[in-house]
PDB file of C-alpha atoms and ligand atoms in Angstrom:
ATOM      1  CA  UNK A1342     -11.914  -8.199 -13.934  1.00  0.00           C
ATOM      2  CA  UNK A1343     -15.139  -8.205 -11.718  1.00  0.00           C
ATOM      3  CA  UNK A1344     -15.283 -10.977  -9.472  1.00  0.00           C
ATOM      4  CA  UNK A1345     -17.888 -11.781  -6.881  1.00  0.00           C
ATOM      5  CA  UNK A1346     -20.983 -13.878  -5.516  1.00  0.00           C
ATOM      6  CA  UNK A1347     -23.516 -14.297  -8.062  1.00  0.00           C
ATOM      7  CA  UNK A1348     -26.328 -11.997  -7.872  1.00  0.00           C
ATOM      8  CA  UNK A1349     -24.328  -9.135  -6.128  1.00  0.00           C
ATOM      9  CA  UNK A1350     -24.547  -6.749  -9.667  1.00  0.00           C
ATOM     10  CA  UNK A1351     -21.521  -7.217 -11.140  1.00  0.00           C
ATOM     11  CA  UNK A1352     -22.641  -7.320 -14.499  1.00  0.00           C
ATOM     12  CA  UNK A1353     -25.147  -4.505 -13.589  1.00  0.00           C
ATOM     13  CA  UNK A1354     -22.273  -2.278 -12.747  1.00  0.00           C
ATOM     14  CA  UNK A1355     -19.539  -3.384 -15.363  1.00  0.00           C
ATOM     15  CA  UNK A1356     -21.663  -4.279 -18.276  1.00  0.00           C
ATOM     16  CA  UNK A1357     -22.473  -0.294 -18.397  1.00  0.00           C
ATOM     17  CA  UNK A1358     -21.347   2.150 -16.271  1.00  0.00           C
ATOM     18  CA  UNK A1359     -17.220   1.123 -16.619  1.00  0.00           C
ATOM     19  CA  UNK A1360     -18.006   1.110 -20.384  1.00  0.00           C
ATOM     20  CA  UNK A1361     -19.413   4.645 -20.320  1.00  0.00           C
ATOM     21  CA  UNK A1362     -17.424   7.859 -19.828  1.00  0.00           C
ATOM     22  CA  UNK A1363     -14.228   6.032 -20.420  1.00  0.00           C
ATOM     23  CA  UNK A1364     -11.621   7.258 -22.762  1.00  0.00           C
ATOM     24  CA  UNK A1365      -9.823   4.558 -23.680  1.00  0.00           C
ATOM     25  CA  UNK A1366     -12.174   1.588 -23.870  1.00  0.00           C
ATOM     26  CA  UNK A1367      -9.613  -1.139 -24.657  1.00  0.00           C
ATOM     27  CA  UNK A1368      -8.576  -2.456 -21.140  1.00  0.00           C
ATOM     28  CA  UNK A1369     -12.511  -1.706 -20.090  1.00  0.00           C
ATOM     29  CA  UNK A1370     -13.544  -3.895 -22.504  1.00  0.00           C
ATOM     30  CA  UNK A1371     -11.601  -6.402 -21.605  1.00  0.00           C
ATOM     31  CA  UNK A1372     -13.259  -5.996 -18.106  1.00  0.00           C
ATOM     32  CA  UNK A1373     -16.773  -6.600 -19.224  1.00  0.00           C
ATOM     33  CA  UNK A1374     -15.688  -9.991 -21.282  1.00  0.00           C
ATOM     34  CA  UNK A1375     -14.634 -11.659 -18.251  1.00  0.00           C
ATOM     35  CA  UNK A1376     -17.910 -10.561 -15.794  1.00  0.00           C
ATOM     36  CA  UNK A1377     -19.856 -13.548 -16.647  1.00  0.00           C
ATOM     37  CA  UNK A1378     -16.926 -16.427 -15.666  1.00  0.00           C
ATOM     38  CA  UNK A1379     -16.228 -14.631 -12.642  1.00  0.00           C
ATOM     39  CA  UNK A1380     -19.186 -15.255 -10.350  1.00  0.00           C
ATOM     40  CA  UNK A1381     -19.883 -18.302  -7.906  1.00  0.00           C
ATOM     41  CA  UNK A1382     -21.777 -19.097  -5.251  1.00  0.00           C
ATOM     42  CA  UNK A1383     -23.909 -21.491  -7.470  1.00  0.00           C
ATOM     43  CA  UNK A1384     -22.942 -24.548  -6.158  1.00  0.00           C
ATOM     44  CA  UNK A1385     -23.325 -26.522  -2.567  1.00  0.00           C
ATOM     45  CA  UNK A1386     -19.627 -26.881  -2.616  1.00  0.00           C
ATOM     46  CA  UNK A1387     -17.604 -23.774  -3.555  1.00  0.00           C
ATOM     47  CA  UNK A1388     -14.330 -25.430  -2.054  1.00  0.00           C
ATOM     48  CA  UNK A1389     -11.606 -24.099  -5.183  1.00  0.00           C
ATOM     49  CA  UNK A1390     -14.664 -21.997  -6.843  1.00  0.00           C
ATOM     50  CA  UNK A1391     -11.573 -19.052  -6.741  1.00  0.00           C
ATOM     51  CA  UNK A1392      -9.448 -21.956  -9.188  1.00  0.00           C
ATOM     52  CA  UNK A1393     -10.558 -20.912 -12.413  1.00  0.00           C
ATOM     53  CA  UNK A1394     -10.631 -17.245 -11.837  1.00  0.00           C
ATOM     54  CA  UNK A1395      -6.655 -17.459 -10.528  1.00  0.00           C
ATOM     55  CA  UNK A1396      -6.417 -20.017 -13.783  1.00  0.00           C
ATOM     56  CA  UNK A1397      -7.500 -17.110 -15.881  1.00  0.00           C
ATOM     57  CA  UNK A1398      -5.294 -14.527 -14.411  1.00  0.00           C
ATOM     58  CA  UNK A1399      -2.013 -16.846 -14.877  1.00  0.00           C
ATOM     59  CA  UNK A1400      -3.069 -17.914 -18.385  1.00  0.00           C
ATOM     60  CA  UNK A1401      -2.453 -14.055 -19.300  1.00  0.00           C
ATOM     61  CA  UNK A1402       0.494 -13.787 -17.529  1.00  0.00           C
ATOM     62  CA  UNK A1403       1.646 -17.160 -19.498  1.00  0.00           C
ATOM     63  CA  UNK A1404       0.298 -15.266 -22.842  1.00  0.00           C
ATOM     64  CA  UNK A1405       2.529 -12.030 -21.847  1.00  0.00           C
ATOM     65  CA  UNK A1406       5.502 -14.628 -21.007  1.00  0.00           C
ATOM     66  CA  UNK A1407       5.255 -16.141 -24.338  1.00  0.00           C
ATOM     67  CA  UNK A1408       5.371 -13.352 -25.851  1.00  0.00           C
ATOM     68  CA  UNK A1409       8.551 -11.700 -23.889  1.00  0.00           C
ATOM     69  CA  UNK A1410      10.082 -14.626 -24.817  1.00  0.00           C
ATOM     70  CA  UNK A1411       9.622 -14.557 -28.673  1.00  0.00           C
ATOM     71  CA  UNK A1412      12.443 -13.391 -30.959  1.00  0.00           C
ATOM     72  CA  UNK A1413      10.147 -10.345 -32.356  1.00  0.00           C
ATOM     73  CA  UNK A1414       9.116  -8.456 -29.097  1.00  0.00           C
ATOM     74  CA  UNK A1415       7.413  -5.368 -31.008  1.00  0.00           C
ATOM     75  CA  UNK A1416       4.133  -6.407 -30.924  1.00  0.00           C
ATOM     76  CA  UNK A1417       3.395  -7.136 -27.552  1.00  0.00           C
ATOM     77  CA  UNK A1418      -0.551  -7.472 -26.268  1.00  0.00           C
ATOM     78  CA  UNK A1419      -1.296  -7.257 -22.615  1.00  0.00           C
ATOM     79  CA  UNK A1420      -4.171  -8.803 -22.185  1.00  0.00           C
ATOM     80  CA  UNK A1421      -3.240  -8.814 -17.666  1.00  0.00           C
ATOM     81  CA  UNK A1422      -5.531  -8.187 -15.484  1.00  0.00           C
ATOM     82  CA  UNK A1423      -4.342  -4.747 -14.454  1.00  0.00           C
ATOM     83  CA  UNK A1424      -7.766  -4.884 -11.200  1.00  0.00           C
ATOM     84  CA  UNK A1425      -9.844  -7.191  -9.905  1.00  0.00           C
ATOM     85  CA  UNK A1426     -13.219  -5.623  -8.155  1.00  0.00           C
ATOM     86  CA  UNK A1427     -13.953  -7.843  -5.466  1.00  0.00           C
ATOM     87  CA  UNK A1428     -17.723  -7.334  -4.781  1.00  0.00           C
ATOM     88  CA  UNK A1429     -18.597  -8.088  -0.985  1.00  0.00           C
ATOM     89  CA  UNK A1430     -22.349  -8.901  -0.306  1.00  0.00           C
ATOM     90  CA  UNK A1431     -23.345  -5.655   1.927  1.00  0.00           C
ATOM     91  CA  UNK A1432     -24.607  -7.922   4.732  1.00  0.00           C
ATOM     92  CA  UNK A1433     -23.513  -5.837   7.572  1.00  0.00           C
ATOM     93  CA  UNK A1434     -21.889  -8.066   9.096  1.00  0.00           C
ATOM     94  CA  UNK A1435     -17.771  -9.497   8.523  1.00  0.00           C
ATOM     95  CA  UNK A1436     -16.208 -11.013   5.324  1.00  0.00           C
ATOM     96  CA  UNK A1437     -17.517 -14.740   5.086  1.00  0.00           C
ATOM     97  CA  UNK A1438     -15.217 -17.095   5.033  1.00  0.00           C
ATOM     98  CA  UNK A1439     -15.049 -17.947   1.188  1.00  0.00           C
ATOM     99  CA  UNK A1440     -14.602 -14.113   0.729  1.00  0.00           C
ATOM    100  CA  UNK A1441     -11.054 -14.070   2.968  1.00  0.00           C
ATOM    101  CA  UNK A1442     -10.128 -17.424   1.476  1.00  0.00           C
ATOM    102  CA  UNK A1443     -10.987 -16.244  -2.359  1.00  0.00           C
ATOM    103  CA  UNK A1444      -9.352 -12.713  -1.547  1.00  0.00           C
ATOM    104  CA  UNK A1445      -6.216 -14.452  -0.131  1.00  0.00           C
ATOM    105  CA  UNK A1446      -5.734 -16.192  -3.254  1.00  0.00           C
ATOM    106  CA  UNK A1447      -5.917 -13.646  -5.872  1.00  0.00           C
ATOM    107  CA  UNK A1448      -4.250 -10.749  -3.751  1.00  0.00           C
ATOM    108  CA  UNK A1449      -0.799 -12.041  -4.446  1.00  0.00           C
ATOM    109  CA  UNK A1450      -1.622 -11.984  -8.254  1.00  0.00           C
ATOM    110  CA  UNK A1451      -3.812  -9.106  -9.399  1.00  0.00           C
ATOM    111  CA  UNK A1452      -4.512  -5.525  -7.988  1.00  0.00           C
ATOM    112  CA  UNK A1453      -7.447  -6.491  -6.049  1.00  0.00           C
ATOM    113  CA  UNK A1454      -9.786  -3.636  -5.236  1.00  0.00           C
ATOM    114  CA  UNK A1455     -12.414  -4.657  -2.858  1.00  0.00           C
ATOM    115  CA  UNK A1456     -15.975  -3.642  -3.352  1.00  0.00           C
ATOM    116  CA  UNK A1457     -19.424  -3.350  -1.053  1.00  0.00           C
ATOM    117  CA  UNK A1458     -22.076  -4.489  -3.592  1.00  0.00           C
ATOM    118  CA  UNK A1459     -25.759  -2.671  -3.860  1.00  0.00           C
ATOM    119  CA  UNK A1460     -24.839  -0.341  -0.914  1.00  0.00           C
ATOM    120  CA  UNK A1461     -27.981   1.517  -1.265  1.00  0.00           C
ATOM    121  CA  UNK A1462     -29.449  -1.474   0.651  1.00  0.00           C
ATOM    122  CA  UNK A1463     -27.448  -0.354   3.621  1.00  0.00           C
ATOM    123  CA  UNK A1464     -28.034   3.202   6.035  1.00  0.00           C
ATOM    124  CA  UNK A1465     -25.088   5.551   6.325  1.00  0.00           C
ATOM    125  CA  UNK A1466     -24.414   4.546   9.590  1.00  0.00           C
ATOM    126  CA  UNK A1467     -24.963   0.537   8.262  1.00  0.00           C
ATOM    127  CA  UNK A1468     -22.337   1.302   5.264  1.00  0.00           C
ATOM    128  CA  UNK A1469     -19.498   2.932   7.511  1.00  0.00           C
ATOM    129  CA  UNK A1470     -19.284   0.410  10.622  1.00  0.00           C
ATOM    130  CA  UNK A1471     -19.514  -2.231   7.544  1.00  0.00           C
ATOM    131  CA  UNK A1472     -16.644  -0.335   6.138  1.00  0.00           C
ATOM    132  CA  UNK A1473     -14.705  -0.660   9.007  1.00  0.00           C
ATOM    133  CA  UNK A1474     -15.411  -3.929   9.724  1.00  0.00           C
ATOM    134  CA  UNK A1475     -14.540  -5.172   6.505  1.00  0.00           C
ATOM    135  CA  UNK A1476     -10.955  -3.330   6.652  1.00  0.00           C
ATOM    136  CA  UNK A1477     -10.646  -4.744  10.219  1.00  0.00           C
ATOM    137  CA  UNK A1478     -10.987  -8.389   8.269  1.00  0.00           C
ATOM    138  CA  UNK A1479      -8.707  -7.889   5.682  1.00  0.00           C
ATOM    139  CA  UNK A1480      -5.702  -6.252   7.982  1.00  0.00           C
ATOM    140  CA  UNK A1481      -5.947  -9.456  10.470  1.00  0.00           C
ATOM    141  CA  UNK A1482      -6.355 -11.777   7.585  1.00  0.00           C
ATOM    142  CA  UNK A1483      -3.265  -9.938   5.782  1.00  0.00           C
ATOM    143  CA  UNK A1484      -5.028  -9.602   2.399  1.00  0.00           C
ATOM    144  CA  UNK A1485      -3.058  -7.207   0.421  1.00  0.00           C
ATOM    145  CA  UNK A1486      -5.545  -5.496  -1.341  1.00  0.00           C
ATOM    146  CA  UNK A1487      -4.238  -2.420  -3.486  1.00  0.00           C
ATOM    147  CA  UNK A1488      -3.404   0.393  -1.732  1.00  0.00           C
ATOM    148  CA  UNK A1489      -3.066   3.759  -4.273  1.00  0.00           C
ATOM    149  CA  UNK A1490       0.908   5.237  -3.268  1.00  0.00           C
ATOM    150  CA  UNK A1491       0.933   8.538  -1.841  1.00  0.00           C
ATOM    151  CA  UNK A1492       4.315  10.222  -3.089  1.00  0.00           C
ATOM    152  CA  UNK A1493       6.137  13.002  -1.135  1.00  0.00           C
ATOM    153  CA  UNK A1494       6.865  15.095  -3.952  1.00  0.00           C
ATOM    154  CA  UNK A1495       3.153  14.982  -5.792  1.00  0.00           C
ATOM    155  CA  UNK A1496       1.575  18.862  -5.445  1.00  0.00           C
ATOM    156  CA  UNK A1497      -0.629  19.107  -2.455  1.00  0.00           C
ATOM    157  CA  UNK A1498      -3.900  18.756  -4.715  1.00  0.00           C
ATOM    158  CA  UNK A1499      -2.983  15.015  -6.064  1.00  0.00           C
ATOM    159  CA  UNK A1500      -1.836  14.157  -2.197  1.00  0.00           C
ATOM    160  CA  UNK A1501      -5.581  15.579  -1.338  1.00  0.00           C
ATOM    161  CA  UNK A1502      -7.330  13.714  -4.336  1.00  0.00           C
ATOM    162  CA  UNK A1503      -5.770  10.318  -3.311  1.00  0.00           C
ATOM    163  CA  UNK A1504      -6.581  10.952   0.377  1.00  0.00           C
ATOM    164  CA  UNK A1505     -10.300  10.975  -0.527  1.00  0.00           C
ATOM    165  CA  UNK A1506      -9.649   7.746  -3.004  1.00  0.00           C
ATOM    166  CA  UNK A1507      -8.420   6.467  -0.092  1.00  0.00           C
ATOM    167  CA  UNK A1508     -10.798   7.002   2.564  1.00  0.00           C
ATOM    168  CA  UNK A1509     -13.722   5.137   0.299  1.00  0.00           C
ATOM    169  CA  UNK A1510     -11.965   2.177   0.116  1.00  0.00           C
ATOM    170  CA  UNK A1511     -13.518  -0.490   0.188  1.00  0.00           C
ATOM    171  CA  UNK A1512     -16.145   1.370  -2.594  1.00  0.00           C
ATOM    172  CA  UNK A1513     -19.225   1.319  -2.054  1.00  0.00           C
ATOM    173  CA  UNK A1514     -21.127   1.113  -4.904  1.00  0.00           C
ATOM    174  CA  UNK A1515     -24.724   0.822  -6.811  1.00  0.00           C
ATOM    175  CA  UNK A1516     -25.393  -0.441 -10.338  1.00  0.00           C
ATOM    176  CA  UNK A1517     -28.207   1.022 -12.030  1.00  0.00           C
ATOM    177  CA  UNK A1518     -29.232  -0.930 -15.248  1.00  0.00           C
ATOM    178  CA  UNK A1519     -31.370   1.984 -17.021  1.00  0.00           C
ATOM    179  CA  UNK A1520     -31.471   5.942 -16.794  1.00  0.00           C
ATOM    180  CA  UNK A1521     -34.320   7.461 -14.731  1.00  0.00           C
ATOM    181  CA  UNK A1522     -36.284  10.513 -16.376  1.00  0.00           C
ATOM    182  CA  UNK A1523     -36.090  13.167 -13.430  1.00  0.00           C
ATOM    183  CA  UNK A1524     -38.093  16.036 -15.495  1.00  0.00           C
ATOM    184  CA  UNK A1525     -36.673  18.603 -17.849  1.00  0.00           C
ATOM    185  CA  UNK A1526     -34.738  16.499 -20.200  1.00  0.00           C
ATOM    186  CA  UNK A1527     -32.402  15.262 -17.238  1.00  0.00           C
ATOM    187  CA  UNK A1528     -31.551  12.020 -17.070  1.00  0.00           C
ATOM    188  CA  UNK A1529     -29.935  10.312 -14.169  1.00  0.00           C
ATOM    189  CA  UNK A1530     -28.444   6.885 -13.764  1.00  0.00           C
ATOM    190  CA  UNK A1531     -29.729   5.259 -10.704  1.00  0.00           C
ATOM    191  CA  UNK A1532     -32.278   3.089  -8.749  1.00  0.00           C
ATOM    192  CA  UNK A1533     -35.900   4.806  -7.868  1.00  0.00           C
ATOM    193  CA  UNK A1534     -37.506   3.859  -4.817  1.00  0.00           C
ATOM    194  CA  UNK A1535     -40.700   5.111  -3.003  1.00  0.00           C
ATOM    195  CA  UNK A1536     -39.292   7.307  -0.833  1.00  0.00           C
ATOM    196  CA  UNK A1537     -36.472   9.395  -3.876  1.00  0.00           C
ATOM    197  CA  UNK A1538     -33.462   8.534  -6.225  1.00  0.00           C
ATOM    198  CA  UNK A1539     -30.179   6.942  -5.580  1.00  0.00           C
ATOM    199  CA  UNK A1540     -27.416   8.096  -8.447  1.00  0.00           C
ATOM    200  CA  UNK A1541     -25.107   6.054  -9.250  1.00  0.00           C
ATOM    201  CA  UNK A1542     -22.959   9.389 -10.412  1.00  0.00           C
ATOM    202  CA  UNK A1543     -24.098  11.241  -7.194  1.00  0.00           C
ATOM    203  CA  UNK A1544     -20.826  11.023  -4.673  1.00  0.00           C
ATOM    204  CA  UNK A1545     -22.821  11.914  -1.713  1.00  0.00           C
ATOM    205  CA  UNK A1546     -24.969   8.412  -2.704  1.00  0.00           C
ATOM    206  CA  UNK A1547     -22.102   6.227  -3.798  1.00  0.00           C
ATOM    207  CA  UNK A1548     -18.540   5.937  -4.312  1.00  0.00           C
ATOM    208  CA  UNK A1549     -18.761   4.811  -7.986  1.00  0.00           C
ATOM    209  CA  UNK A1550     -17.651   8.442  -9.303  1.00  0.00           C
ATOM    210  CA  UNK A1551     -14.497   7.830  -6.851  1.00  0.00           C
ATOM    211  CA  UNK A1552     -13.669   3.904  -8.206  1.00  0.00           C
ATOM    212  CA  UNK A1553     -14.096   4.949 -11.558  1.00  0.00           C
ATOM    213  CA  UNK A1554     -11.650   7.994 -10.904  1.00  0.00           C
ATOM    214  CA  UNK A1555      -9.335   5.575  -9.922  1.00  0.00           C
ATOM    215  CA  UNK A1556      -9.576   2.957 -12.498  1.00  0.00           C
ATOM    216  CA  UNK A1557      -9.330   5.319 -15.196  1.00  0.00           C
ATOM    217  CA  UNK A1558      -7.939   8.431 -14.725  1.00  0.00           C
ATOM    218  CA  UNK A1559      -5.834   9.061 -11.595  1.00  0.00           C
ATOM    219  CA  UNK A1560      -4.499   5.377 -11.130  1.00  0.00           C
ATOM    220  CA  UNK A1561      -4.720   3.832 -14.179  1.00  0.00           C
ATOM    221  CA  UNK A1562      -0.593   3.850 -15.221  1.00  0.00           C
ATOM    222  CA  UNK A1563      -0.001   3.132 -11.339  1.00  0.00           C
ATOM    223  CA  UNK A1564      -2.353   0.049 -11.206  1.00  0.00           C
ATOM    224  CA  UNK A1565      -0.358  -1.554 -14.683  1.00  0.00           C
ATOM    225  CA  UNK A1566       2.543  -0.565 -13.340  1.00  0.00           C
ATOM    226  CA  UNK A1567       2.220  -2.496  -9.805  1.00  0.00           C
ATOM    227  CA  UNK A1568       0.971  -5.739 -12.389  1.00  0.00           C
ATOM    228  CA  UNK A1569       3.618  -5.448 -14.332  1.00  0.00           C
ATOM    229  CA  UNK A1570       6.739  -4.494 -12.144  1.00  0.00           C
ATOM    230  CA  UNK A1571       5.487  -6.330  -8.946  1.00  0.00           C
ATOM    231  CA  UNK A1572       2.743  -9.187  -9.439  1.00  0.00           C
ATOM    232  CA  UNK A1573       3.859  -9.927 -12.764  1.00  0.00           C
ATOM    233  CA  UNK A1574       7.606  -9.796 -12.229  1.00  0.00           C
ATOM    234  CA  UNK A1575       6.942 -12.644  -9.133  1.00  0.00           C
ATOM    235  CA  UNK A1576       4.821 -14.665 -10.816  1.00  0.00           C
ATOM    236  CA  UNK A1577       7.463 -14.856 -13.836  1.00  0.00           C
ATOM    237  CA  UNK A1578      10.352 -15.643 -11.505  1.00  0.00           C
ATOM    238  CA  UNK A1579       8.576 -18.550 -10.039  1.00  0.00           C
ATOM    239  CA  UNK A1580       7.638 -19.853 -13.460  1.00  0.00           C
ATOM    240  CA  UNK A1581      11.057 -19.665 -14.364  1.00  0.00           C
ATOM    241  CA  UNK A1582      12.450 -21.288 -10.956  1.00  0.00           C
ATOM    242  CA  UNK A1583       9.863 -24.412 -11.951  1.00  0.00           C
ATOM    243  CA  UNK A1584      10.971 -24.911 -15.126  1.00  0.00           C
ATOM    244  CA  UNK A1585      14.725 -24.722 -14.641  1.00  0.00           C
ATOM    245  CA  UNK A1586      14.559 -27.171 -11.528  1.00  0.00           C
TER     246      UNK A1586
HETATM  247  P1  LIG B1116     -24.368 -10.532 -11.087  1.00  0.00           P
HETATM  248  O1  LIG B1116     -24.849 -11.929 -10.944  1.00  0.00           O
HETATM  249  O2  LIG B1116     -23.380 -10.207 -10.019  1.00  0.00           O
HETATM  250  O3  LIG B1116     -23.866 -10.189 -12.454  1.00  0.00           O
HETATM  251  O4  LIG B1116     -25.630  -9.583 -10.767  1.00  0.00           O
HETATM  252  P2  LIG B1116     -26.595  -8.772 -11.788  1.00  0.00           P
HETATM  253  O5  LIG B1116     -25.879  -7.582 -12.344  1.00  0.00           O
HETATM  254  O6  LIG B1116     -27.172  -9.727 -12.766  1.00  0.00           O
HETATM  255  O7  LIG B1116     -27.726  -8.234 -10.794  1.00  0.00           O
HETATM  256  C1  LIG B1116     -28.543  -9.083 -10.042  1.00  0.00           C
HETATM  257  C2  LIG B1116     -29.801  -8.337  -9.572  1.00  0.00           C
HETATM  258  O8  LIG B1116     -29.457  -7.296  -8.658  1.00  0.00           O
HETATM  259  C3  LIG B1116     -30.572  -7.642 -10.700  1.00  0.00           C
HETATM  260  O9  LIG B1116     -31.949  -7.776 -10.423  1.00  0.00           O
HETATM  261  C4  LIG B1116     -30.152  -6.193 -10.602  1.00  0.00           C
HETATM  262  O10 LIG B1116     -31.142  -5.305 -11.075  1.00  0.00           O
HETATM  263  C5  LIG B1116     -29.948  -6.032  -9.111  1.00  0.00           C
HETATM  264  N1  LIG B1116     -28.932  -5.014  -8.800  1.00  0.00           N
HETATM  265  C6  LIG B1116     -27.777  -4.768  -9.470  1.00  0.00           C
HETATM  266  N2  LIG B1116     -27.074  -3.786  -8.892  1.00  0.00           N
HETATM  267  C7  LIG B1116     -27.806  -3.377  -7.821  1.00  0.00           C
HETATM  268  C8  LIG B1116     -27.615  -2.368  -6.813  1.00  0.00           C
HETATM  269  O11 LIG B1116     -26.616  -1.639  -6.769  1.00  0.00           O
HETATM  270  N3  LIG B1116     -28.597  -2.260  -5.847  1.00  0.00           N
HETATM  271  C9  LIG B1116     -29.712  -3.033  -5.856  1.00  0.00           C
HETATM  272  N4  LIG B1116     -30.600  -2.841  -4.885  1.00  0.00           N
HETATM  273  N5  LIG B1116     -29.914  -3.993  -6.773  1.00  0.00           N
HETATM  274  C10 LIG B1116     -28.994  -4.171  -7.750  1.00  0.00           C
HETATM  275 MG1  LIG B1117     -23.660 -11.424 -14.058  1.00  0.00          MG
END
């Protein structure tokens, strides 16, 4: 699920690049179906504008209840939202306040990956004090945003690869909506300016290559696995507490 401030490139991003270079396109799919509902920002009054989106993450969990619950459990469909890519407008400055407030709500209920939207608007030094600034926010608001497990026993390479997952977070990422002709038959996704070429696939530009990594290859299992075992299995037990009282 892609969720964010209208106009900040989430469909720009998941309408193509999460679709591309993915193996297993089912739960990516899913992604790009829900882009459109998810943005706001539209309105005067965004008081409860994060209502619907936590409306649509519960209605799967309901679905996936339902379907625990039925005599003939062999044909289960997840259809949970296994991450949520919260896209942050790169302002430079701190989280607004309907950020912290919308991130508060969904953290307790999907793996929410925060995101720094069109980051080639920003300068190195712009993008890393925002960086900080933005972690800064979400450790005194206590937003539990997902944080990939390092394991003790994993071989010294996966412990490195996760440090460097780790260090981007939040991503900071550029969406590039068409493929720029750079001379002999190369092709590179990315945004052309005056002065050269940001690529979207470039990881000295971006860290889309590292998201991606993350969504789909290295922390794909872990990510359902927190949804099911932890955000799931509390959002269940407090259904189940309601309806028995
Ligand atoms: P959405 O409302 O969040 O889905 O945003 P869109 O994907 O429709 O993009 C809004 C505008 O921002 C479009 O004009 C895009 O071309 C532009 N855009 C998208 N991604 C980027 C980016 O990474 N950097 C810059 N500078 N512009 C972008
Ligand atoms: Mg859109």
């Amino acid at each position: 699920m892609v969720v964010g401030e209208s106009g900040l490139g989430k469909s720009t991003l998941a309408g193509k690049e999460l679709t591309t270079d993915t193996p297993s396109t089912v739960e990516i799919q899913a992604i790009s179906a829900d882009i459109e509902e998810n943005g706001f920002g539209d309105f005067i009054n965004n008081e409860e504008c994060w209502s619907p989106i936590l409306e649509n993450i519960e209605a799967r969990f309901d679905a996936f209840l339902d379907q625990e619950n039925r005599v003939n459990r062999k044909r289960i469909v997840d259809t949970r939202v296994h991450a949520c890519l919260y896209f942050i407008a790169p302002t430079g400055h701190a989280l607004k306040p309907i950020d912290v407030e919308f991130m508060k709500k969904l953290a307790g209920r999907v793996n929410l990956i925060p995101v720094i939207a069109k980051s080639d608007t920003m300068t190195e030094e712009e993008l890393k004090n925002f960086k900080q600034r933005i972690l800064n926010d979400i450790s005194a608001h206590k937003i539990n945003i997902y944080q990939p497990p390092t394991y003790e026993n994993d071989d010294p390479e996966t412990i490195q690869e996760n440090k460097e997952i780790v260090s981007r977070i939040p991503f900071a990422v550029v969406g590039a909506d068409r493929d720029i002709d750079v001379g002999a038959g190369r092709k590179i996704r990315g945004r052309k300016y005056p002065w050269g070429i940001i690529e979207v696939d470039n990881e000295d530009h971006c860290d889309f290559v590292k998201l991606r990594q993350m969504l789909i290859r290295t922390h794909m299992e872990e990510l359902k696995e927190f949804t099911n075992e932890v955000l799931y299995e509390s959002y269940r037990t407090k259904k189940l507490a309601e309806l028995g009282a």
